[in-house]
Amino acid sequence: MDYKIYLYFICTLLSVFALSGVNFDKIMKKNKIWEARVLVLVLSLALGYILTNFITAFI
């Protein structure tokens, strides 16, 4: 089960990297910088979790 922790970490970093290409400034209201950062954090954690479960389902 130790491999799953490393896989969570790698998939979360991959999700952060992928979401960094999305411009959330056009989606969010003006001067809502912290809310956009929290949104990226929550989305990256969710995508990391989903991707990890997807990968472990095939292992």
CSV table of C-alpha atoms in Angstrom, one decimal:
chain,number,residue,atom,x,y,z
A,1,MET,CA,0.0,0.0,0.0
A,2,ASP,CA,3.0,2.3,0.2
A,3,TYR,CA,3.0,2.7,-3.5
A,4,LYS,CA,-0.4,4.3,-3.4
A,5,ILE,CA,0.9,7.2,-1.3
A,6,TYR,CA,3.6,7.9,-3.9
A,7,LEU,CA,1.1,7.6,-6.7
A,8,TYR,CA,-1.3,10.1,-5.0
A,9,PHE,CA,1.6,12.5,-4.7
A,10,ILE,CA,2.7,12.1,-8.3
A,11,CYS,CA,-0.8,12.3,-9.7
A,12,THR,CA,-1.5,15.4,-7.6
A,13,LEU,CA,1.6,17.1,-8.9
A,14,LEU,CA,0.7,16.1,-12.4
A,15,SER,CA,-2.8,17.6,-11.9
A,16,VAL,CA,-1.3,20.9,-10.6
A,17,PHE,CA,0.9,21.0,-13.7
A,18,ALA,CA,-2.0,20.4,-16.0
A,19,LEU,CA,-4.3,23.0,-14.3
A,20,SER,CA,-1.6,25.6,-14.4
A,21,GLY,CA,-2.3,25.9,-18.2
A,22,VAL,CA,-5.9,26.9,-17.6
A,23,ASN,CA,-6.6,30.7,-17.2
A,24,PHE,CA,-9.0,30.9,-14.2
A,25,ASP,CA,-8.9,34.7,-14.3
A,26,LYS,CA,-11.5,34.8,-17.0
A,27,ILE,CA,-13.8,32.4,-15.1
A,28,MET,CA,-13.5,34.0,-11.7
A,29,LYS,CA,-14.6,37.5,-10.7
A,30,LYS,CA,-12.0,40.3,-10.5
A,31,ASN,CA,-9.8,40.5,-7.5
A,32,LYS,CA,-10.6,37.0,-6.4
A,33,ILE,CA,-7.0,35.6,-6.5
A,34,TRP,CA,-7.2,33.5,-3.3
A,35,GLU,CA,-10.5,31.9,-4.4
A,36,ALA,CA,-8.9,31.0,-7.7
A,37,ARG,CA,-5.9,29.4,-6.0
A,38,VAL,CA,-8.2,27.4,-3.6
A,39,LEU,CA,-10.2,26.2,-6.6
A,40,VAL,CA,-7.0,25.0,-8.3
A,41,LEU,CA,-5.9,23.3,-5.1
A,42,VAL,CA,-9.3,21.5,-4.7
A,43,LEU,CA,-9.4,20.5,-8.4
A,44,SER,CA,-5.9,19.2,-8.4
A,45,LEU,CA,-6.5,17.1,-5.3
A,46,ALA,CA,-9.7,15.7,-6.8
A,47,LEU,CA,-8.0,15.0,-10.1
A,48,GLY,CA,-5.1,13.4,-8.3
A,49,TYR,CA,-7.4,11.1,-6.3
A,50,ILE,CA,-9.5,10.1,-9.4
A,51,LEU,CA,-6.4,9.5,-11.5
A,52,THR,CA,-4.8,7.4,-8.7
A,53,ASN,CA,-7.9,5.3,-8.3
A,54,PHE,CA,-8.0,4.8,-12.1
A,55,ILE,CA,-4.4,3.6,-12.2
A,56,THR,CA,-4.7,1.3,-9.3
A,57,ALA,CA,-7.8,-0.3,-10.7
A,58,PHE,CA,-5.7,-1.6,-13.6
A,59,ILE,CA,-2.8,-2.8,-11.5
